[in-house]
mmCIF file of C-alpha atoms and ligand atoms in Angstrom:
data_model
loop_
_atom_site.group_PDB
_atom_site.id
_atom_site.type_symbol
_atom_site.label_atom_id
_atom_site.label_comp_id
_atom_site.label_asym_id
_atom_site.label_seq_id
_atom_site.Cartn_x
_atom_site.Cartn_y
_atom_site.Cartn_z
ATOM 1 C CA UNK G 1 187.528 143.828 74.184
ATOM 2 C CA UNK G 2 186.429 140.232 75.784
ATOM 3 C CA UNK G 3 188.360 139.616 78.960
ATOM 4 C CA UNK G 4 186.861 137.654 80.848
ATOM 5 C CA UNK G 5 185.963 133.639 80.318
ATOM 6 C CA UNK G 6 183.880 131.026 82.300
ATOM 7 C CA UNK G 7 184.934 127.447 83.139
ATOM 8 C CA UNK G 8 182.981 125.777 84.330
ATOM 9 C CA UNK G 9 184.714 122.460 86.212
ATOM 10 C CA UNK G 10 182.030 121.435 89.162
ATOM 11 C CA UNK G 11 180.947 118.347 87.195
ATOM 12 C CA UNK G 12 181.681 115.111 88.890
ATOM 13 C CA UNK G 13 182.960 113.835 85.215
ATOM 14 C CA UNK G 14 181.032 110.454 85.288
ATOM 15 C CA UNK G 15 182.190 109.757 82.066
ATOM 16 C CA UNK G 16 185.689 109.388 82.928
ATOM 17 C CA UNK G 17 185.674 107.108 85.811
ATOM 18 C CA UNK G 18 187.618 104.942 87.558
ATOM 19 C CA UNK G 19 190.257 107.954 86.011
ATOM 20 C CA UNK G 20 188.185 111.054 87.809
ATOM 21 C CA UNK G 21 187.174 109.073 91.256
ATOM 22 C CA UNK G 22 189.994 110.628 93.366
ATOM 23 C CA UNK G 23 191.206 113.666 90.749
ATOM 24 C CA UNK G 24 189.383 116.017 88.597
ATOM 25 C CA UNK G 25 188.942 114.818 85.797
ATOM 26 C CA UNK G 26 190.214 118.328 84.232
ATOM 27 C CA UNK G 27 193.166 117.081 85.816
ATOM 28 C CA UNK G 28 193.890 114.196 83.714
ATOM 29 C CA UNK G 29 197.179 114.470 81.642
ATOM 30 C CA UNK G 30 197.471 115.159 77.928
ATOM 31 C CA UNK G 31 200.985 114.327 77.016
ATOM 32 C CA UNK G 32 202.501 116.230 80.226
ATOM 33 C CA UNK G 33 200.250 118.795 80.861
ATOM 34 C CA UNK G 34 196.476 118.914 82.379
ATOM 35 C CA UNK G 35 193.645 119.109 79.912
ATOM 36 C CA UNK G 36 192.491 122.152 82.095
ATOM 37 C CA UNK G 37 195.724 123.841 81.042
ATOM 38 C CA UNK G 38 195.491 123.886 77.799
ATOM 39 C CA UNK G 39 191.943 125.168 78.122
ATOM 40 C CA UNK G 40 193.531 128.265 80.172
ATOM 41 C CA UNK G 41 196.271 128.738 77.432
ATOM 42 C CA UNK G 42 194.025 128.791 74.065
ATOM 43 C CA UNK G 43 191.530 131.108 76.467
ATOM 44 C CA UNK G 44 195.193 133.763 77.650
ATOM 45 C CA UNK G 45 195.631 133.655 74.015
ATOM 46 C CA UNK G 46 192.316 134.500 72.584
ATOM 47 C CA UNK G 47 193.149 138.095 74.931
ATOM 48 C CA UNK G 48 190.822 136.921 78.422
ATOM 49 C CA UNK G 49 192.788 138.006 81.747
ATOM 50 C CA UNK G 50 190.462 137.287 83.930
ATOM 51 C CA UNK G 51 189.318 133.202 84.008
ATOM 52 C CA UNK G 52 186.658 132.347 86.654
ATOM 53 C CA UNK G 53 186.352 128.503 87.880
ATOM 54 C CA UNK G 54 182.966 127.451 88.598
ATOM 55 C CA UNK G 55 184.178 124.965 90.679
ATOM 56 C CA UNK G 56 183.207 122.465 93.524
ATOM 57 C CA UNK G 57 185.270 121.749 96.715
ATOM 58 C CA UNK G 58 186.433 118.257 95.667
ATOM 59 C CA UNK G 59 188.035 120.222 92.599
ATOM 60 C CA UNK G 60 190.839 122.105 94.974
ATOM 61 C CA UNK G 61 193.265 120.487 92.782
ATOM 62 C CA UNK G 62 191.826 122.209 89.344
ATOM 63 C CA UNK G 63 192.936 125.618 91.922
ATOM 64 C CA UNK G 64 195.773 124.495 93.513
ATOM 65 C CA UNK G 65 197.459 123.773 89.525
ATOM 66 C CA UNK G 66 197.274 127.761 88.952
ATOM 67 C CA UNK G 67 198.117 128.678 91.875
ATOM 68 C CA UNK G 68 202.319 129.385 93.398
ATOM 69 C CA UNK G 69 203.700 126.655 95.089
ATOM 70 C CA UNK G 70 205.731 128.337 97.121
ATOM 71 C CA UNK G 71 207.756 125.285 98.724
ATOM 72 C CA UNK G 72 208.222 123.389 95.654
ATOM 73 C CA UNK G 73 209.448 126.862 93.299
ATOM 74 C CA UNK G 74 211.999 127.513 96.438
ATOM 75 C CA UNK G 75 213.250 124.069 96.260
ATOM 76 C CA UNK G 76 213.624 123.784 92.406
ATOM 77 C CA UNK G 77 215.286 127.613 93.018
ATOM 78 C CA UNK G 78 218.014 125.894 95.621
ATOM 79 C CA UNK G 79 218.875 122.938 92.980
ATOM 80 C CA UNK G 80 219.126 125.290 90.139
ATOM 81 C CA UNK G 81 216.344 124.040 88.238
ATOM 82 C CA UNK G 82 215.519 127.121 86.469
ATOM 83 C CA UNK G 83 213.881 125.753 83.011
ATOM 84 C CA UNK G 84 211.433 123.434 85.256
ATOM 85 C CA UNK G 85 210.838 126.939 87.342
ATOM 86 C CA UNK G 86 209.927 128.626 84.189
ATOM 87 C CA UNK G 87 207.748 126.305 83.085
ATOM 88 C CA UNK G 88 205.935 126.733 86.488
ATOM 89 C CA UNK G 89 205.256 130.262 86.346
ATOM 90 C CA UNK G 90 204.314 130.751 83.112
ATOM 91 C CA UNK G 91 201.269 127.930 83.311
ATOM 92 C CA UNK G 92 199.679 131.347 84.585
ATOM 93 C CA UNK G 93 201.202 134.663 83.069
ATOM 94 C CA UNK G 94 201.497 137.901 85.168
ATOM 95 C CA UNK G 95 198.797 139.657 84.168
ATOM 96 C CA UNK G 96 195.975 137.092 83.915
ATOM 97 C CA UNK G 97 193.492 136.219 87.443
ATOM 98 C CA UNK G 98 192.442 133.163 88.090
ATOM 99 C CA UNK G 99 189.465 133.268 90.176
ATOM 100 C CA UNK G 100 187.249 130.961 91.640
ATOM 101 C CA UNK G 101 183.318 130.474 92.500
ATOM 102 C CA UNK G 102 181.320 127.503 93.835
ATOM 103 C CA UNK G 103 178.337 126.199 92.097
ATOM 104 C CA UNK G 104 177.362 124.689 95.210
ATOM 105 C CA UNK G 105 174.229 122.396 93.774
ATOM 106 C CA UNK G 106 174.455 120.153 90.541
ATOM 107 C CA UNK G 107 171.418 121.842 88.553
ATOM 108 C CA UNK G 108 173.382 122.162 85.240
ATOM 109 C CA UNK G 109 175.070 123.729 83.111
ATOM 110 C CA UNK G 110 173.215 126.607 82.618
ATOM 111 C CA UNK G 111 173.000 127.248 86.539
ATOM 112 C CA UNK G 112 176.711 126.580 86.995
ATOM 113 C CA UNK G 113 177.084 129.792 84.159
ATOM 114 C CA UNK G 114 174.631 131.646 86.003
ATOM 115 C CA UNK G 115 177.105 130.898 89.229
ATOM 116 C CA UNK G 116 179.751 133.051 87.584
ATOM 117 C CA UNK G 117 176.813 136.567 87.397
ATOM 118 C CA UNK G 118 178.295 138.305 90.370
ATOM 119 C CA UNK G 119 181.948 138.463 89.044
ATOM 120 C CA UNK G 120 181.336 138.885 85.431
ATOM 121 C CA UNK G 121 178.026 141.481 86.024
ATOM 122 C CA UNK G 122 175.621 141.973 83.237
ATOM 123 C CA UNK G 123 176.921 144.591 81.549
ATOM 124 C CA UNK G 124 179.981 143.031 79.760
ATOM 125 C CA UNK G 125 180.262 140.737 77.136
ATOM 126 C CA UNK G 126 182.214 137.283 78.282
ATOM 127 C CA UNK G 127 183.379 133.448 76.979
ATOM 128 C CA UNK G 128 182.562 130.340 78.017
ATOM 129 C CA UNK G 129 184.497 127.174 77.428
ATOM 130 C CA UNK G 130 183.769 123.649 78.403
ATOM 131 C CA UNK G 131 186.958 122.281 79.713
ATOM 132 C CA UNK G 132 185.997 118.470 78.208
ATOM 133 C CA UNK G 133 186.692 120.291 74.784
ATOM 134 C CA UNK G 134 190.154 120.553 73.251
ATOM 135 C CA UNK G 135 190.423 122.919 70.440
ATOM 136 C CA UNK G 136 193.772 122.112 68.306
ATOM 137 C CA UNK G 137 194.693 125.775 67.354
ATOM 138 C CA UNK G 138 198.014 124.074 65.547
ATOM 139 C CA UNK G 139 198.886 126.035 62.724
ATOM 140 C CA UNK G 140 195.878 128.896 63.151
ATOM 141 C CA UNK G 141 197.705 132.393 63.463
ATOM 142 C CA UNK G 142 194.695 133.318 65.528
ATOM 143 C CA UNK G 143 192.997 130.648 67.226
ATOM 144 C CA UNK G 144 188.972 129.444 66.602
ATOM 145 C CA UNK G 145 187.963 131.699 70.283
ATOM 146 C CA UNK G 146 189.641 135.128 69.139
ATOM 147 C CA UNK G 147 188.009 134.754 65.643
ATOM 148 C CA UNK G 148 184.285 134.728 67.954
ATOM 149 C CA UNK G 149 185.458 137.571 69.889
ATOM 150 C CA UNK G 150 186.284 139.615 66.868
ATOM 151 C CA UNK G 151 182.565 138.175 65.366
ATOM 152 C CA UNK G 152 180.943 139.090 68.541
ATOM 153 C CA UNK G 153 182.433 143.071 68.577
ATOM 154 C CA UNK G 154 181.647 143.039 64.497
ATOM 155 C CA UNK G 155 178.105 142.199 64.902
ATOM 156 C CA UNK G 156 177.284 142.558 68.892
ATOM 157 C CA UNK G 157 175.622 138.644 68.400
ATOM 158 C CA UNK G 158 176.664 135.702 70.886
ATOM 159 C CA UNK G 159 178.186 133.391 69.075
ATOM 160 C CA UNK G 160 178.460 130.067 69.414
ATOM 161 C CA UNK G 161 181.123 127.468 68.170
ATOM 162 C CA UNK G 162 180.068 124.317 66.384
ATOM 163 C CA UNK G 163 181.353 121.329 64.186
ATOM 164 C CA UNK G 164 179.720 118.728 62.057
ATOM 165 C CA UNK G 165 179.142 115.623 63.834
ATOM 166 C CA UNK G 166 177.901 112.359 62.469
ATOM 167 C CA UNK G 167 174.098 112.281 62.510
ATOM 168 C CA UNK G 168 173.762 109.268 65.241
ATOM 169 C CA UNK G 169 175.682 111.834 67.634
ATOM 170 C CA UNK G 170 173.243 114.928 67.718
ATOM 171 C CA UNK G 171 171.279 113.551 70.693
ATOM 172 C CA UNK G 172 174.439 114.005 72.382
ATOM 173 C CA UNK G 173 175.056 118.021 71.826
ATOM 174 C CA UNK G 174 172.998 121.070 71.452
ATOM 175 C CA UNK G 175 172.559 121.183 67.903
ATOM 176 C CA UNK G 176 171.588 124.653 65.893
ATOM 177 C CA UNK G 177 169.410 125.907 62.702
ATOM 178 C CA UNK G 178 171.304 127.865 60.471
ATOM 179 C CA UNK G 179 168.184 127.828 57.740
ATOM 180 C CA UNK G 180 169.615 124.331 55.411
ATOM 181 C CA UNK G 181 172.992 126.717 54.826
ATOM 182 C CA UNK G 182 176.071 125.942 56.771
ATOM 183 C CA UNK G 183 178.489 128.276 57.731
ATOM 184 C CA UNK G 184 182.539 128.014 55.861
ATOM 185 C CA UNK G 185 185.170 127.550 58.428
ATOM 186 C CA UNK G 186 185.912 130.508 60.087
ATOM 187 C CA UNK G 187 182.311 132.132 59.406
ATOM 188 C CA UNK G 188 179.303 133.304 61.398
ATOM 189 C CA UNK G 189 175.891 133.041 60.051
ATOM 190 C CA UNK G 190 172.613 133.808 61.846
ATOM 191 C CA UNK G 191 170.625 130.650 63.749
ATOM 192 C CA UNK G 192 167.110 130.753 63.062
ATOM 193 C CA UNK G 193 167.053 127.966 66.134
ATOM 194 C CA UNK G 194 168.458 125.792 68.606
ATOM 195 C CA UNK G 195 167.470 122.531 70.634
ATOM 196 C CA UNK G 196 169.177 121.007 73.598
ATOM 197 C CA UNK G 197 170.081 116.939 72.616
ATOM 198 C CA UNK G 198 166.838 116.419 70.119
ATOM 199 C CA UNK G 199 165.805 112.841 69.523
ATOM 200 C CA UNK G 200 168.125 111.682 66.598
ATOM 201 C CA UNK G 201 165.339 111.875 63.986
ATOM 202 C CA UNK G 202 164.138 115.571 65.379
ATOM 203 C CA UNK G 203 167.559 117.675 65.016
ATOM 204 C CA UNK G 204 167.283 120.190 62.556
ATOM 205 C CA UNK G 205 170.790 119.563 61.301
ATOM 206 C CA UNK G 206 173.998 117.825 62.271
ATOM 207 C CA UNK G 207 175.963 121.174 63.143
ATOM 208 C CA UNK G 208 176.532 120.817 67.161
ATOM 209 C CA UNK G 209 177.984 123.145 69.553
ATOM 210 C CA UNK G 210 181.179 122.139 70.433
ATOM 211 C CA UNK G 211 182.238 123.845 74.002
ATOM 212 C CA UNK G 212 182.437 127.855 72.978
ATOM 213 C CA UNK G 213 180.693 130.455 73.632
ATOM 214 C CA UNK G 214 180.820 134.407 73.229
ATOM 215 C CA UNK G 215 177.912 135.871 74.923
ATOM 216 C CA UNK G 216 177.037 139.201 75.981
ATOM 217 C CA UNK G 217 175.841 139.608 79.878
ATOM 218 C CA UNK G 218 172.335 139.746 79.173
ATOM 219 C CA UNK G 219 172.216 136.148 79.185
ATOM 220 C CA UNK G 220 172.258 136.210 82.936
ATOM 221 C CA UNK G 221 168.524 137.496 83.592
ATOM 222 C CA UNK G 222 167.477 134.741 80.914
ATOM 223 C CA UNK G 223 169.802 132.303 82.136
ATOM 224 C CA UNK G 224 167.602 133.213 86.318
ATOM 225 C CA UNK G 225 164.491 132.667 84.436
ATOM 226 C CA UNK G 226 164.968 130.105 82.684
ATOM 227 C CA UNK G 227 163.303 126.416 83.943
ATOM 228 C CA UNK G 228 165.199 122.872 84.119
ATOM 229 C CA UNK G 229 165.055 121.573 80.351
ATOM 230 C CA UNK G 230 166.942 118.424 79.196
ATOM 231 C CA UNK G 231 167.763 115.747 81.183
ATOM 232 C CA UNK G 232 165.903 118.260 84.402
ATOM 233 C CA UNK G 233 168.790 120.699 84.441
ATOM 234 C CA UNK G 234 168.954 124.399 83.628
ATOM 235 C CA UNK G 235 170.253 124.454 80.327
ATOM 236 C CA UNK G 236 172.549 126.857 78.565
ATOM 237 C CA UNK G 237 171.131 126.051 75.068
ATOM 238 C CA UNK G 238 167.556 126.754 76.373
ATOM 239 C CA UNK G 239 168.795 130.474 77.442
ATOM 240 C CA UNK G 240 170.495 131.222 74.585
ATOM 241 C CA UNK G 241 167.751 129.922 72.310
ATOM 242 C CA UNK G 242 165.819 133.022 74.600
ATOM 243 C CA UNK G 243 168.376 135.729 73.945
ATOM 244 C CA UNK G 244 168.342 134.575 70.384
ATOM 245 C CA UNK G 245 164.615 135.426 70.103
ATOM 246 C CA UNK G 246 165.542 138.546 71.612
ATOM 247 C CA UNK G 247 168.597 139.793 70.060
ATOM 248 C CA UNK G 248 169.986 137.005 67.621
ATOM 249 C CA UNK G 249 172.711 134.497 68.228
ATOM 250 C CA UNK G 250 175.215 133.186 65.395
ATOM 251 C CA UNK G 251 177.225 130.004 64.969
ATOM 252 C CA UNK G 252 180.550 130.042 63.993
ATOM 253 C CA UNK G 253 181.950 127.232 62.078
ATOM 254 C CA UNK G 254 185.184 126.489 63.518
ATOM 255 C CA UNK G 255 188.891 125.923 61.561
ATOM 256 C CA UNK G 256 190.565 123.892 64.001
ATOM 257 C CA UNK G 257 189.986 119.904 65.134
ATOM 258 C CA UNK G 258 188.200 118.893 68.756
ATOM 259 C CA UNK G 259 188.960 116.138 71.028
ATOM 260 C CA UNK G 260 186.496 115.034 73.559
ATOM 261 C CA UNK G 261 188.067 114.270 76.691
ATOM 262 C CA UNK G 262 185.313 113.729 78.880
ATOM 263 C CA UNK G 263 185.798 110.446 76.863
ATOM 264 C CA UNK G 264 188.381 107.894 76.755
ATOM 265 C CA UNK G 265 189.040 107.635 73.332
ATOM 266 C CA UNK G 266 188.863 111.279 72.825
ATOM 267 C CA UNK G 267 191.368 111.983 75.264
ATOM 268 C CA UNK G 268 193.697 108.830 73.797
ATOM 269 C CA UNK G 269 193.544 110.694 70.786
ATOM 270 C CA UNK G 270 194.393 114.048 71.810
ATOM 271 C CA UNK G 271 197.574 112.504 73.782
ATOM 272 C CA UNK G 272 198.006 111.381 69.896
ATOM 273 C CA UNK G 273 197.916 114.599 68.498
ATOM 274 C CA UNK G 274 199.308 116.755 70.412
ATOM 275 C CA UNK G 275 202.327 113.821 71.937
ATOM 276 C CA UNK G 276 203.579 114.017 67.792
ATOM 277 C CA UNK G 277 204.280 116.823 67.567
ATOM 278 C CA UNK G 278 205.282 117.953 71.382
ATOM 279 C CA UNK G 279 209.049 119.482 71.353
ATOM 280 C CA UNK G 280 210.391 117.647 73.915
ATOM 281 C CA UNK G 281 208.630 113.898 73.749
ATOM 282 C CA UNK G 282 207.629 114.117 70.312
ATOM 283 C CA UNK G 283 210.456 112.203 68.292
ATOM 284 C CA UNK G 284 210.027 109.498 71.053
ATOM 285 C CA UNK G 285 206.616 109.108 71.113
ATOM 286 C CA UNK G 286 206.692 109.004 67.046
ATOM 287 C CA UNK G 287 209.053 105.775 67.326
ATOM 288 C CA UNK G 288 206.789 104.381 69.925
ATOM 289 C CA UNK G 289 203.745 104.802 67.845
ATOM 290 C CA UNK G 290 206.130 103.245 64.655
ATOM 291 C CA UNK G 291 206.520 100.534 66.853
ATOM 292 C CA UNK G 292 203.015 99.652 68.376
ATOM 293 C CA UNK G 293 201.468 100.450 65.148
ATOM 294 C CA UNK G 294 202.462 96.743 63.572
ATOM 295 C CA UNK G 295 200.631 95.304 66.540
ATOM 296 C CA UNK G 296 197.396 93.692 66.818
HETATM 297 C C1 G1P X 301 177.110 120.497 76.839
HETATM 298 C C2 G1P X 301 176.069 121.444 76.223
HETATM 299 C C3 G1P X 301 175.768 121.028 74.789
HETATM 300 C C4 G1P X 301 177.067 120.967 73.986
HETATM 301 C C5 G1P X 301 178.025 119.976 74.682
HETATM 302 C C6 G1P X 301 179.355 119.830 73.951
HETATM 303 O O1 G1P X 301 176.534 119.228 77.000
HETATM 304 O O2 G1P X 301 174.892 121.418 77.011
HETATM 305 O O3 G1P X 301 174.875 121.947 74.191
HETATM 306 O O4 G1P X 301 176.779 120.566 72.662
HETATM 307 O O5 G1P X 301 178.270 120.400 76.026
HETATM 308 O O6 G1P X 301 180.204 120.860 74.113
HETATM 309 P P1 G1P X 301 177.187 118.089 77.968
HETATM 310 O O7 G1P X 301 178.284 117.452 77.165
HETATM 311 O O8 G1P X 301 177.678 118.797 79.187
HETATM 312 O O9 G1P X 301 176.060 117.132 78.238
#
């Protein structure tokens, strides 16, 4: 079984500024919650216990949110605010670590993977996800990430998640060759390639990876080898596109729907999604957007 995940949260999250100047911008709220924690939760429930944080010391707060606060659970304790309490200590459940490592230079995303090699070892198989990423699991029994685990211990192959996008978009994403035949939601085929952000009119399809990864530890020894690629950083993509030589790497088309909120509307639209439908706001929020929605 997959246990253990990487997230990796050093970036500065350019995209998201004047938002991410003082705060991570994996702290930013969706609804009432950090986007970071929902990226824990759909990670706990996909089976990993152990989450490492490739993090960065202006990111203290991304720590500090899974960590006890000892002085503020005693003072909800002495005004009897025991649901609030609740909610507190189950952001991280009993028998899942959260542990953290620095990627201490900005040489991408690849090297901030790498970062994680002396707590995950090269022996076991792992996850990654890309906190930016929200994957809506609503109405999956199992969610997109425990479907790639159970691909990756069916056919020992990384595999990586990815989604349509519209063709103007794939210099934007690493972007895969699954042969002209694309995978059915919820299926793993075999990549006979895969290109960190081609030129528009090079990509050899519009399938991108979205943010999730099963791979197995031998991508670390690639991933120490491998040379600054795209944009002069160590890519992921370019390791993987290695170990796929070596061992084969799927994709796996995912069910569920993807907001991108290292991006402003993406995040605007997750608050949408997931502020409908949220058990305690939602009937609110729906007469709000009732109300707004005759506006110009
Ligand atoms: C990263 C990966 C890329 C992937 C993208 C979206 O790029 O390098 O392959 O498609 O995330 O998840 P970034 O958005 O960090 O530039």
């Amino acid at each position: 079984m997959i246990k253990k995940a990487v997230l990796p949260v050093a970036g500065f999250g350019t995209r998201c500024l004047p938002a991410s100047k003082a705060i991570p911008k994996e702290m930013i709220t969706i609804v009432d919650r950090p986007v970071i924690q929902y990226v824990v939760q759909e990670a706990v429930s996909a089976g990993i216990r152990d989450i490492v944080l490739v993090t960065h010391g202006s990111k203290g707060a991304i720590e500090n949110h899974f960590d006890t606060h000892f002085e503020l659970e005693a003072s909800l304790e002495a005004k009897g605010k025991h649901e609030l309490l609740e909610e507190l200590r189950s952001i991280v459940p009993d028998d899942v670590n959260i542990i953290s490592v620095r990627q201490s230079e900005p040489l991408g995303l690849g090297h901030a993977v790498l970062c994680a090699r002396p707590v995950i070892g090269d022996a076991e198989p792992f996850a990654v996800l890309l906190p930016d990423v929200l994957v809506d699991d609503e109405g999956l029994a199992r969610n997109d990430l425990a479907g790639m685990i159970d691909a990756f211990e069916r056919s020992g192959h990384a595999q990586l998640m990815v989604q349509e996008v519209p063709h103007a978009l794939v210099d934007k994403y690493g972007i895969v060759d699954t042969g002209g035949e694309i995978p059915g939601p919820g299926e793993s085929r075999a990549l006979s390639g895969l290109v960190e952000k081609p030129a528009v009119d090079e990509a050899p399809s519009d399938l991108a990876v979205i943010g999730r990864y099963v791979l197995p530890g031998a991508i670390f020894p690639i991933l120490a080898e491998t040379p600054p690629g795209a944009g002069n950083e160590i890519q992921l993509t370019d390791a993987i596109e290695t170990l796929r030589r070596q061992a084969g790497v799927d994709a796996w088309r995912m069910y569920g729907k993807t907001y991108d909120c290292g991006h402003q509307l993406g995040y605007l639209e997750a608050i949408l999604a997931y502020g409908r439908r949220h058990p305690r706001y939602g009937e609110g929020f729906r007469d709000l957007l009732t109300r707004y929605a005759g506006e110009d």
